[in-house]
mmCIF file of C-alpha atoms and ligand atoms in Angstrom:
data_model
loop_
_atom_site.group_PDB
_atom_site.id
_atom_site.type_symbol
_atom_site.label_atom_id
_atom_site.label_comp_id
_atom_site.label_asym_id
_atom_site.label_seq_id
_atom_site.Cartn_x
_atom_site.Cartn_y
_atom_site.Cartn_z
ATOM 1 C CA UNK A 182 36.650 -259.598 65.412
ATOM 2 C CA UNK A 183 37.398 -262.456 67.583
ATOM 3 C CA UNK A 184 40.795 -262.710 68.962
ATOM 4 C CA UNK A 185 42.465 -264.431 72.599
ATOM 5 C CA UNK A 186 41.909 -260.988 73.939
ATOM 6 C CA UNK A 187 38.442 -260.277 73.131
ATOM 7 C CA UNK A 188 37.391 -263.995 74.822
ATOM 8 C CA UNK A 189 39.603 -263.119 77.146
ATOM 9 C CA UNK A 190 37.347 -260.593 78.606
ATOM 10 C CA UNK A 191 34.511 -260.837 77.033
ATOM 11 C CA UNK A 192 34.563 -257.476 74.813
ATOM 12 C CA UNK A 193 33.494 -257.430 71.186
ATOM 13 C CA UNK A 194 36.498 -255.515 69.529
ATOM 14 C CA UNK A 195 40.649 -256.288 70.423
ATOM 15 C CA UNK A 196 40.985 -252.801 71.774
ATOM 16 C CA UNK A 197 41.908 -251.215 75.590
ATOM 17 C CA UNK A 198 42.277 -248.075 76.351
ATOM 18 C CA UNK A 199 45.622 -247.764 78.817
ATOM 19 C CA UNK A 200 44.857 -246.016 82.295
ATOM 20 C CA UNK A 201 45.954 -242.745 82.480
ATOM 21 C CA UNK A 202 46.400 -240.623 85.123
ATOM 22 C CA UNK A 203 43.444 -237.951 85.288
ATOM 23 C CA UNK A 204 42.192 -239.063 82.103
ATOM 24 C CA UNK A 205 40.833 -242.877 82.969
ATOM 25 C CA UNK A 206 37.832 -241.541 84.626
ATOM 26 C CA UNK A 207 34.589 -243.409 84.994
ATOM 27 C CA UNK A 208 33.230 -241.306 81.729
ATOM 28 C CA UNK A 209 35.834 -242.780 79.249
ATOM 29 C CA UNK A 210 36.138 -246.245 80.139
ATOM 30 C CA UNK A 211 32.619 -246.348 80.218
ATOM 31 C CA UNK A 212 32.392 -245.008 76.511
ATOM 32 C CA UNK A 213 35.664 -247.534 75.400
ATOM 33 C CA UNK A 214 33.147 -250.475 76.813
ATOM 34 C CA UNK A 215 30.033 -248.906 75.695
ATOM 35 C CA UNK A 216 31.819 -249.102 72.014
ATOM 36 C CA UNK A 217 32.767 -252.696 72.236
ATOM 37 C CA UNK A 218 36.209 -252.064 73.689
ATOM 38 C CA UNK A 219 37.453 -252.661 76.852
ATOM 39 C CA UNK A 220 38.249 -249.113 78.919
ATOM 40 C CA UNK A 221 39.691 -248.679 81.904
ATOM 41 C CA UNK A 222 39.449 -246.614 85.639
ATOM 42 C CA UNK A 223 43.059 -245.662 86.512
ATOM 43 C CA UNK A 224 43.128 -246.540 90.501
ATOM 44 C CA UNK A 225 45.890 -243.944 91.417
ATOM 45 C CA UNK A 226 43.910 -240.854 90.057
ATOM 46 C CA UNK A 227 41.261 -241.888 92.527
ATOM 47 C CA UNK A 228 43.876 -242.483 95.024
ATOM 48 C CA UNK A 229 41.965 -243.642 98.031
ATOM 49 C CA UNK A 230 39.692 -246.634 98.406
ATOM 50 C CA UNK A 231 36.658 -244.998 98.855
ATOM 51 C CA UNK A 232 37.294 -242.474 95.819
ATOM 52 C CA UNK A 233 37.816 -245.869 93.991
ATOM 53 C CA UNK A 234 34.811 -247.833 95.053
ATOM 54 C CA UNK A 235 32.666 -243.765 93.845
ATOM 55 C CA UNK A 236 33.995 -244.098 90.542
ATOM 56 C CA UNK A 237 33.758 -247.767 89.728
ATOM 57 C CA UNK A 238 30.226 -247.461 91.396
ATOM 58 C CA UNK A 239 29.783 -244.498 88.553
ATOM 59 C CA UNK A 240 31.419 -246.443 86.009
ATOM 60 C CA UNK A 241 28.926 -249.182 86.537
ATOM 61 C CA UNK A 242 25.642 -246.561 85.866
ATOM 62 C CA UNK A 243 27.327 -245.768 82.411
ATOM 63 C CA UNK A 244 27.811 -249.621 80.812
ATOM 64 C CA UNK A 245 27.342 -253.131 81.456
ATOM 65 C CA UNK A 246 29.787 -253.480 79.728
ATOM 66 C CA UNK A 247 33.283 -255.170 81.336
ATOM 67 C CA UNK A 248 35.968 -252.693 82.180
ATOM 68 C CA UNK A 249 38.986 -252.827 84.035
ATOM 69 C CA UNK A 250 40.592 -250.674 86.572
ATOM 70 C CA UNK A 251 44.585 -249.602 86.754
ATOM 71 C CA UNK A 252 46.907 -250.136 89.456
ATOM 72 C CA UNK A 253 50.307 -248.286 88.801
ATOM 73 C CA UNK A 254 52.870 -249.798 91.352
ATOM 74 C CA UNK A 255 55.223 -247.249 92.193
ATOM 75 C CA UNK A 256 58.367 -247.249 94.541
ATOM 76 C CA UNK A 257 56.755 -244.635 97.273
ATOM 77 C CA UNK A 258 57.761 -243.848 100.739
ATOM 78 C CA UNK A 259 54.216 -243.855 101.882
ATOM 79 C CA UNK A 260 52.771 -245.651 99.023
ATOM 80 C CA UNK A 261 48.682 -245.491 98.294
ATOM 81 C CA UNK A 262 46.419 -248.168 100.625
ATOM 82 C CA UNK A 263 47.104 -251.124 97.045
ATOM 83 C CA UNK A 264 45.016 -253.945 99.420
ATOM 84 C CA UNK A 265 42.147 -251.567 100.353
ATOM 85 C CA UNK A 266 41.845 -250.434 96.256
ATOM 86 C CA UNK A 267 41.784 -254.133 95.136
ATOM 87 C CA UNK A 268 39.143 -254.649 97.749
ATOM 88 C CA UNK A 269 37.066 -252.306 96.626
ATOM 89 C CA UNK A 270 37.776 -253.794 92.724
ATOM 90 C CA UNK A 271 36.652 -256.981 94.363
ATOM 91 C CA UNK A 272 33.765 -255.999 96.401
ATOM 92 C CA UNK A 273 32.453 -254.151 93.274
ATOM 93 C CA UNK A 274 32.632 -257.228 90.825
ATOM 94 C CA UNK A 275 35.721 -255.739 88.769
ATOM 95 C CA UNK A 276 36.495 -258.878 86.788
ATOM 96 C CA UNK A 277 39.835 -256.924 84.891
ATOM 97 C CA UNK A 278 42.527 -255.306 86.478
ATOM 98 C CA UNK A 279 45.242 -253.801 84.642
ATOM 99 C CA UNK A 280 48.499 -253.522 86.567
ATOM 100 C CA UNK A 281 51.676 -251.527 86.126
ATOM 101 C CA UNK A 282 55.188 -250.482 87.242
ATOM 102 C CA UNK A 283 56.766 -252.739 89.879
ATOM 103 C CA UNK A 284 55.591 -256.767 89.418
ATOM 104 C CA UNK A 285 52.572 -257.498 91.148
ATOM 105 C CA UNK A 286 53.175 -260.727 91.995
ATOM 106 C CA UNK A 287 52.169 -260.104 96.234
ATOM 107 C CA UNK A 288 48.932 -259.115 94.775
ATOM 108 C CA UNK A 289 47.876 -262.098 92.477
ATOM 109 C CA UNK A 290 46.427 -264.457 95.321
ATOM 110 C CA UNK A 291 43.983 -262.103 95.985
ATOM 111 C CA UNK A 292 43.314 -261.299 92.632
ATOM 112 C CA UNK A 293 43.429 -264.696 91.213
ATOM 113 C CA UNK A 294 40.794 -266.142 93.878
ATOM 114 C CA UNK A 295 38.175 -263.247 93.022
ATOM 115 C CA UNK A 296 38.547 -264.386 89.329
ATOM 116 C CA UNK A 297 40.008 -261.286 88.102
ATOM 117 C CA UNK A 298 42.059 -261.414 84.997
ATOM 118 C CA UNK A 299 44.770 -259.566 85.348
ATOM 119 C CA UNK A 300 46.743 -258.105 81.902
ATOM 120 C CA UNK A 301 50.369 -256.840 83.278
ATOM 121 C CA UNK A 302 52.557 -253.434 81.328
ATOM 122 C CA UNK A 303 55.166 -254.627 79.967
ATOM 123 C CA UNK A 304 58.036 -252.771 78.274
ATOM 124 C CA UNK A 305 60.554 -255.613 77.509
ATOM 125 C CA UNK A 306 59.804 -259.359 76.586
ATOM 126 C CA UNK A 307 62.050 -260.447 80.103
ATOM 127 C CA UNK A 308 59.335 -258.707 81.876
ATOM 128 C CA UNK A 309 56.634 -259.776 80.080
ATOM 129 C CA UNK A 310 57.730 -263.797 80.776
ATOM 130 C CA UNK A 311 58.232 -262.876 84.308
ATOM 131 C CA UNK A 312 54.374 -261.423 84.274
ATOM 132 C CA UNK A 313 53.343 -264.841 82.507
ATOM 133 C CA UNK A 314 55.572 -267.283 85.379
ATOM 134 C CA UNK A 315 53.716 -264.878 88.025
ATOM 135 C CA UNK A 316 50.075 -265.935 86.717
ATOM 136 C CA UNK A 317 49.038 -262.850 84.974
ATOM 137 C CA UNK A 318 46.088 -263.689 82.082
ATOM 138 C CA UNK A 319 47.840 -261.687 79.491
ATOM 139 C CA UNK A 320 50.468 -258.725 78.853
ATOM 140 C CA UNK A 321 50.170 -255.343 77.024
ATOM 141 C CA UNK A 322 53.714 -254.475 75.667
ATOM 142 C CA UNK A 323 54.301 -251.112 75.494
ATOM 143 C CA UNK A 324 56.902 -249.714 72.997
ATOM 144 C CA UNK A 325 59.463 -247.812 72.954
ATOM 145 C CA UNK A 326 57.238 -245.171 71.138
ATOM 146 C CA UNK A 327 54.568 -245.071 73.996
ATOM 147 C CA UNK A 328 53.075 -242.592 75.780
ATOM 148 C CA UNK A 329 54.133 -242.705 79.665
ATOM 149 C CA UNK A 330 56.915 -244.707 80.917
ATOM 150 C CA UNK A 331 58.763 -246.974 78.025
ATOM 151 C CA UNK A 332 61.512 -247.993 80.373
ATOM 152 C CA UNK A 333 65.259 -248.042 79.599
ATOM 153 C CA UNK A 334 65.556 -250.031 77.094
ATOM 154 C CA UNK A 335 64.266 -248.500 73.968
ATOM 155 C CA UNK A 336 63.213 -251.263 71.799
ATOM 156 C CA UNK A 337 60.433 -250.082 69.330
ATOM 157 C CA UNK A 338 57.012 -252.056 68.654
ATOM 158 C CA UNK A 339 58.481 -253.766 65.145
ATOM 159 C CA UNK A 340 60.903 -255.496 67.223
ATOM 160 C CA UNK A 341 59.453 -255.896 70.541
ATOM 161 C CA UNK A 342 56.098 -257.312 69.385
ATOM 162 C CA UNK A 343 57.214 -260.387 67.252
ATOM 163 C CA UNK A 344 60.083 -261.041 70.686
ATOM 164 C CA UNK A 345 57.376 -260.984 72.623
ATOM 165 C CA UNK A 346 55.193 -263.570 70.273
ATOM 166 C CA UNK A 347 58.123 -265.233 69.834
ATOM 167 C CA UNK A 348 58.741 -266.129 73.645
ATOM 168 C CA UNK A 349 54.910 -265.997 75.409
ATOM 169 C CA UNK A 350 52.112 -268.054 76.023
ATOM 170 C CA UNK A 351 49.701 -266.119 76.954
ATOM 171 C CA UNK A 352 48.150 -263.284 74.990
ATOM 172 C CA UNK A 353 49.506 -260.142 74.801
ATOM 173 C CA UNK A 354 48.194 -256.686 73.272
ATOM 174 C CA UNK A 355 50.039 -253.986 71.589
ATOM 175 C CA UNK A 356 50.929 -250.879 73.304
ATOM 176 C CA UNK A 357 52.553 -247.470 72.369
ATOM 177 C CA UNK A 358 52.101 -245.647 68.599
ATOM 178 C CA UNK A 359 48.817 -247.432 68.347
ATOM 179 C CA UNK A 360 45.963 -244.674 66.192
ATOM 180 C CA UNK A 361 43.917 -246.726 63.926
ATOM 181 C CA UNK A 362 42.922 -249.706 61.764
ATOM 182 C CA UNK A 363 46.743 -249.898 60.302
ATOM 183 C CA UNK A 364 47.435 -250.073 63.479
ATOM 184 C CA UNK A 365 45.755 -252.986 64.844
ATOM 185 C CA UNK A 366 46.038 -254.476 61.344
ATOM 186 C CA UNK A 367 50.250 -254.466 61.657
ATOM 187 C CA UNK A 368 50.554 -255.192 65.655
ATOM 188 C CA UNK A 369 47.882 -258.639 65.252
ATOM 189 C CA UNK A 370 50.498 -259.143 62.122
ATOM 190 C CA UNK A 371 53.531 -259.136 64.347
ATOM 191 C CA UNK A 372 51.844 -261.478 66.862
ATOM 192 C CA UNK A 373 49.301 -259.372 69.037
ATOM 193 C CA UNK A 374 45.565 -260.247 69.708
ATOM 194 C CA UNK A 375 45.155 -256.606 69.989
ATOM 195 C CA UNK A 376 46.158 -253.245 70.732
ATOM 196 C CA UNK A 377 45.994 -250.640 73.552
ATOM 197 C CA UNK A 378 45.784 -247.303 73.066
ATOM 198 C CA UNK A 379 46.671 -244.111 75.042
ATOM 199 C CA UNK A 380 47.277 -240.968 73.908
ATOM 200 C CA UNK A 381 44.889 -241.758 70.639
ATOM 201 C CA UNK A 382 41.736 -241.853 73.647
ATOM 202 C CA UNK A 383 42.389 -238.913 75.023
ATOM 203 C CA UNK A 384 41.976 -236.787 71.895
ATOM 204 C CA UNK A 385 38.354 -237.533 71.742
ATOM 205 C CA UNK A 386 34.499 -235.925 72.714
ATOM 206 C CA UNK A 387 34.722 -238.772 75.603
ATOM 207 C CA UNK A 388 37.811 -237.944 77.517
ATOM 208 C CA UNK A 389 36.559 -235.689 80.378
ATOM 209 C CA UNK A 390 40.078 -233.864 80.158
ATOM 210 C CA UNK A 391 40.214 -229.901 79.038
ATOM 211 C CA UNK A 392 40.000 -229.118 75.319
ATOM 212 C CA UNK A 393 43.143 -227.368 75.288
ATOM 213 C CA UNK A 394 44.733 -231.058 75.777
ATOM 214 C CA UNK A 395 42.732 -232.363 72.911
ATOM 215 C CA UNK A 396 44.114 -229.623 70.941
ATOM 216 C CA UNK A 397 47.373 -229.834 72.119
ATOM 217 C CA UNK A 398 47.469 -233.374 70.809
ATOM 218 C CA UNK A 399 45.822 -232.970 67.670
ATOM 219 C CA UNK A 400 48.455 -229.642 67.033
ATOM 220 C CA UNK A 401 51.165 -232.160 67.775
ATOM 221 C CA UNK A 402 53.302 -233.878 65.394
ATOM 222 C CA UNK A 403 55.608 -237.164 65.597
ATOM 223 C CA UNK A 404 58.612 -234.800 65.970
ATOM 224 C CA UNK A 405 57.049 -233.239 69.446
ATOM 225 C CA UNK A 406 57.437 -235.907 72.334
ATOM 226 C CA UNK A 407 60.844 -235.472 74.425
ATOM 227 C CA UNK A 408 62.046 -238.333 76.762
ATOM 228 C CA UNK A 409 62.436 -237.176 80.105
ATOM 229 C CA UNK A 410 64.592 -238.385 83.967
ATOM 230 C CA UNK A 411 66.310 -241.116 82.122
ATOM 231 C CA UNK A 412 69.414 -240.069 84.849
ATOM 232 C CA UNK A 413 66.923 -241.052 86.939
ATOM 233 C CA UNK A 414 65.967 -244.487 85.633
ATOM 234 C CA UNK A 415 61.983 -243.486 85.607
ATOM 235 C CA UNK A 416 62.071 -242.108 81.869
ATOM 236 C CA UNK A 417 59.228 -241.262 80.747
ATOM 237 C CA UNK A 418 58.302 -239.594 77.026
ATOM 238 C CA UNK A 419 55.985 -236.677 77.433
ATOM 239 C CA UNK A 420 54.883 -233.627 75.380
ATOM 240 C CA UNK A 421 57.572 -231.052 74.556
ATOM 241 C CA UNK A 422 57.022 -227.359 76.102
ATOM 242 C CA UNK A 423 58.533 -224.881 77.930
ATOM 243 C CA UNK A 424 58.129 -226.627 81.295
ATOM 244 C CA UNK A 425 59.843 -229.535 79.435
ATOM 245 C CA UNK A 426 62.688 -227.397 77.763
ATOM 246 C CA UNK A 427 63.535 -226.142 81.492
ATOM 247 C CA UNK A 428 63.845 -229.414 83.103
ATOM 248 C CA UNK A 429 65.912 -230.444 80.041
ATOM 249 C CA UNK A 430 68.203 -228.003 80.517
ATOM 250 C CA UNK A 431 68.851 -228.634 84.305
ATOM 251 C CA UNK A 432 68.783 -232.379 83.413
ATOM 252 C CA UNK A 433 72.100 -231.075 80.999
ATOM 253 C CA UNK A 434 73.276 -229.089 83.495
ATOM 254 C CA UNK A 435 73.164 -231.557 86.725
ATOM 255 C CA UNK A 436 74.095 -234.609 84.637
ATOM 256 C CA UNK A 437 74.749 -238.019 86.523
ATOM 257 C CA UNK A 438 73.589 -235.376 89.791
ATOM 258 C CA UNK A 439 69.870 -234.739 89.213
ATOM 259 C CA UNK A 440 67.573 -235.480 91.840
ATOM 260 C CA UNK A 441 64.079 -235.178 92.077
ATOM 261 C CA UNK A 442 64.021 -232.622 93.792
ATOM 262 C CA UNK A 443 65.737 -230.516 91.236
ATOM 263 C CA UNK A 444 62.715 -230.968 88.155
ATOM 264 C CA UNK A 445 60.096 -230.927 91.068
ATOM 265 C CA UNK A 446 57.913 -227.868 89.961
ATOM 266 C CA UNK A 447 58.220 -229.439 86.342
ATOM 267 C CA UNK A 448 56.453 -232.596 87.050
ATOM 268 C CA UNK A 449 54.697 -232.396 90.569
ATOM 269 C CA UNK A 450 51.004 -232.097 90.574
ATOM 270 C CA UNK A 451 50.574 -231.033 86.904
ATOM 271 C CA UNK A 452 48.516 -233.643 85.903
ATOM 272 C CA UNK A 453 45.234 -231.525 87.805
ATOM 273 C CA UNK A 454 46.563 -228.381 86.105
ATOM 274 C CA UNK A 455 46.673 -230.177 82.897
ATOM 275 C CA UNK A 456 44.108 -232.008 82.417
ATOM 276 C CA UNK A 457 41.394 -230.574 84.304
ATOM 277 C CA UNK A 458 42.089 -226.437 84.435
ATOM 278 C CA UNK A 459 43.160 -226.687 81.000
ATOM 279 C CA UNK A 460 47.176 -225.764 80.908
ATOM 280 C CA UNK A 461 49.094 -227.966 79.168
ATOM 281 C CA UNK A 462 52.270 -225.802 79.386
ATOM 282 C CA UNK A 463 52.041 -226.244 83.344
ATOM 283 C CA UNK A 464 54.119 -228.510 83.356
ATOM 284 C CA UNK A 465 55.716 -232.727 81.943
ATOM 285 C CA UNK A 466 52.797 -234.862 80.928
ATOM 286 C CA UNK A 467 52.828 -238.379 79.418
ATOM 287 C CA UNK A 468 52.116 -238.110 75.481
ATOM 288 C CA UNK A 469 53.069 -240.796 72.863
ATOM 289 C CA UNK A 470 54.676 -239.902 69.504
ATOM 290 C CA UNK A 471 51.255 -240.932 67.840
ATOM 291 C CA UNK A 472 49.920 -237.668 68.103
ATOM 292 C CA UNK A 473 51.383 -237.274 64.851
ATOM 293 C CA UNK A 474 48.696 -239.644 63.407
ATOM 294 C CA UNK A 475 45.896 -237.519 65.543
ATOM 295 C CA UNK A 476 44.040 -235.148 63.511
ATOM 296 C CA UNK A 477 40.741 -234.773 64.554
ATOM 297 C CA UNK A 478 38.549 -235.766 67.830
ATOM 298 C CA UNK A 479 36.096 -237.711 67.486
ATOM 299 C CA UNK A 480 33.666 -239.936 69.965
ATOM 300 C CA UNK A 481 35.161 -243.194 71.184
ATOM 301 C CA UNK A 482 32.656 -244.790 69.406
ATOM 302 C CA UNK A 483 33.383 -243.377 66.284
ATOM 303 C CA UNK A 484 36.923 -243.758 66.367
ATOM 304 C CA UNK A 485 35.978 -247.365 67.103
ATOM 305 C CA UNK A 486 33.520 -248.170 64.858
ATOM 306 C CA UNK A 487 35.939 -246.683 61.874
ATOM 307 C CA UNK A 488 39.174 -248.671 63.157
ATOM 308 C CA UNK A 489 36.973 -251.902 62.703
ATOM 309 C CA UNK A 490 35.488 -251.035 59.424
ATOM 310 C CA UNK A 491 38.904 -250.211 58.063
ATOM 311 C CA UNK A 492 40.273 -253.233 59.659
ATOM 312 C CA UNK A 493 38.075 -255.417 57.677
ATOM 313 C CA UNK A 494 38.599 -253.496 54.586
ATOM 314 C CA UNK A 495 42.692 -253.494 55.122
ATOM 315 C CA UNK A 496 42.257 -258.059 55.821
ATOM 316 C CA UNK A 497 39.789 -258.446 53.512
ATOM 317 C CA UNK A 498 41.323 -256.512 50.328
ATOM 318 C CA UNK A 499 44.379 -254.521 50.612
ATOM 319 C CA UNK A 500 45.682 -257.913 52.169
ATOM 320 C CA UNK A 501 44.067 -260.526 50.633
ATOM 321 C CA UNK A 502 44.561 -259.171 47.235
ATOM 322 C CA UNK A 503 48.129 -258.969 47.607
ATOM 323 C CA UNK A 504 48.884 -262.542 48.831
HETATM 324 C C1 FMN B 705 48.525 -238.788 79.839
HETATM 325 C C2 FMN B 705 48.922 -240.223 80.077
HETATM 326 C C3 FMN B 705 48.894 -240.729 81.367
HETATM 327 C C4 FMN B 705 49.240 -242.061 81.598
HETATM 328 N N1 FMN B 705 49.148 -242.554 82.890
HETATM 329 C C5 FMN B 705 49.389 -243.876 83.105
HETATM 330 C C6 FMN B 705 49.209 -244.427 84.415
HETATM 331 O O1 FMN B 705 48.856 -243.724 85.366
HETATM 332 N N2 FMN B 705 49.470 -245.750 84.585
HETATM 333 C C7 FMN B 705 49.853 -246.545 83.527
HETATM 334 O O2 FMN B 705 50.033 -247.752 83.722
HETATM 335 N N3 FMN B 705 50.033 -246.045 82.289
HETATM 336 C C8 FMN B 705 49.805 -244.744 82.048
HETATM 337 N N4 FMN B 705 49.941 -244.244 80.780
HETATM 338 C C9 FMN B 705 50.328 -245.148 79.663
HETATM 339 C C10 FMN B 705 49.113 -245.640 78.866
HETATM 340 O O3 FMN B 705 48.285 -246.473 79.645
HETATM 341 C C11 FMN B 705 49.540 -246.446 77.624
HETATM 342 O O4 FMN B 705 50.310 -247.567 78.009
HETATM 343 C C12 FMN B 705 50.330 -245.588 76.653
HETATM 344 O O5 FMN B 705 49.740 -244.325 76.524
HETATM 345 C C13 FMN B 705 50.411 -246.263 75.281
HETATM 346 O O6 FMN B 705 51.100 -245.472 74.374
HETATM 347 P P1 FMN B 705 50.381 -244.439 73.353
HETATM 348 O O7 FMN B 705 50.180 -243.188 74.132
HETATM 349 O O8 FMN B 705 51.350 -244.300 72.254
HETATM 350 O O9 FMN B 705 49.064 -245.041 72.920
HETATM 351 C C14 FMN B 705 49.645 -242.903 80.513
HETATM 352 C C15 FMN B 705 49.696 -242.364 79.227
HETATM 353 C C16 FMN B 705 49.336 -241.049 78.990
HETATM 354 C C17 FMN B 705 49.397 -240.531 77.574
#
């Protein structure tokens, strides 16, 4: 399939796979890109510079394939070394960088002059024409069904996607509730060259994340995401358990009055405990209300390979037929 995105960067099918905090390792971007996609290293997981420039290094043994890393911009007091990770991303030949969070506007120059094409997280169509006035290459909204961090608005893909066409230039992929070929089929419909998927990647033989995750996701249905710190303005829609249920309740019982500090065992350092020792009750992780359409986990190729076959077979007779 040829779309904006796939010229874009130079990858053979209109899929990304989102970064993901300790889940966008070097292993699973390399199988996205190995599969025709384009995957990506999520920067803040690595944290430091030289942690970065390891895994990109690593990345590079498994494909030659493009792939892209993540930058997450967060408000921080002592925020992570951003210059010294995009010079490693430079030094290393990184020719896609996915950014996130706060606008990354300081960091374009640099980015622009290396020839690094830079695809901006969007979560409203405001933001999304601020990303395009800044310079970035191309957007991936992200719905109010995502995985993560939809922001405060809650505008779902149906809507958000055919704003967004309506008002942008530049190319933009669809992001949040994205599984499979119906998928991609419906978000190019509503004006995407493309989709980006989270939580669907990590339920797979790829993902170097503990099976208890997989199976937590695949055990999941559409009814089992919560949204989380919207008092705080930094909501973010995770996977309901007890963890979750307690900083729910203190989020009912503090109100307008919640800090931080008060959910702090809920959703400090779990990511580690999740994802890598296996305990996906330890505490609030990012999951999108897909995992109701994830049943099974296969490789990222084969989840691939079948969302492209079905693709064809949804354009070329389901749709044709119809019209
Ligand atoms: C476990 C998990 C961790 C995530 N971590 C990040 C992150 O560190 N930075 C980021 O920009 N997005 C992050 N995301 C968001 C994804 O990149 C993607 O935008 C989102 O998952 C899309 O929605 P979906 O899960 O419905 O596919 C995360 C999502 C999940 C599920």
């Amino acid at each position: 399939m040829k779309t904006q995105i796939t010229e874009l960067f130079g990858i053979e099918h209109p899929i990304i796979q989102g970064g993901m905090h300790y889940v966008g390792f070097a292993e699973l971007a390399a199988a996205v890109s190995n599969a025709g996609g384009l995957g990506i290293i999520t920067g803040l997981t690595q944290g430091t510079p030289d942690k970065l420039d390891a895994e990109i290094k690593k990345c590079q043994e498994l494909t030659d394939k493009p792939f892209g890393v993540n930058l997450t911009f967060l408000p921080s007091l002592t925020p992570p070394d951003y210059p010294g990770l995009i010079e490693v991303i430079i030094n290393n030949g990184v020719k896609v960088v996915e950014t996130a969070g706060r606008n990354p506007a300081v960091y374009m120059p640099a980015m622009k002059d290396a020839g690094i094409k830079v695809i901006h997280k969007c979560t409203s169509v405001r933001h999304s024409i601020k990303a395009q006035d800044i310079g970035c290459d191309a957007v991936s909204v992200d719905g109010f069904e995502c995985g993560g961090h939809p922001g405060e608005d809650d505008i779902p893909n149906f809507i958000l996607l055919p704003r967004a066409a309506d008002e942008l230039d530049i190319p933009f992929v669809a992001s949040g509730g994205m599984a499979d070929a119906r998928s991609l089929i419906a978000a190019m419909a509503l004006g995407a060259e493309g989709m980006n998927m989270g939580t669907r990647f990590i339920a797979t033989k790829d993902a170097p994340v503990h099976q208890n995750v997989k199976e937590a996701i695949v055990n999941a249905s559409e009814l089992d995401t919560r949204l989380i710190m919207r008092s705080l303005t930094n909501t973010e829609r995770v996977l309901n358990n007890p963890a979750v249920e307690s900083l729910m309740a203190k989020e009912k019982a503090y109100g307008d009055e919640l800090k931080f500090e008060d959910i702090i065992d809920e959703v400090a350092g779990v990511y580690p405990k999740v994802m890598m020792d296996g305990e996906p009750e330890a505490g609030a992780w990012s999951c999108g209300m897909v995992a109701g359409l994830v049943s099974e986990i296969p490789t990222v190729k084969e989840l691939i390979d079948r969302i492209m076959a079905e693709a064809e077979k949804i354009g070329s007779s389901k749709l044709q037929k119809a019209i």
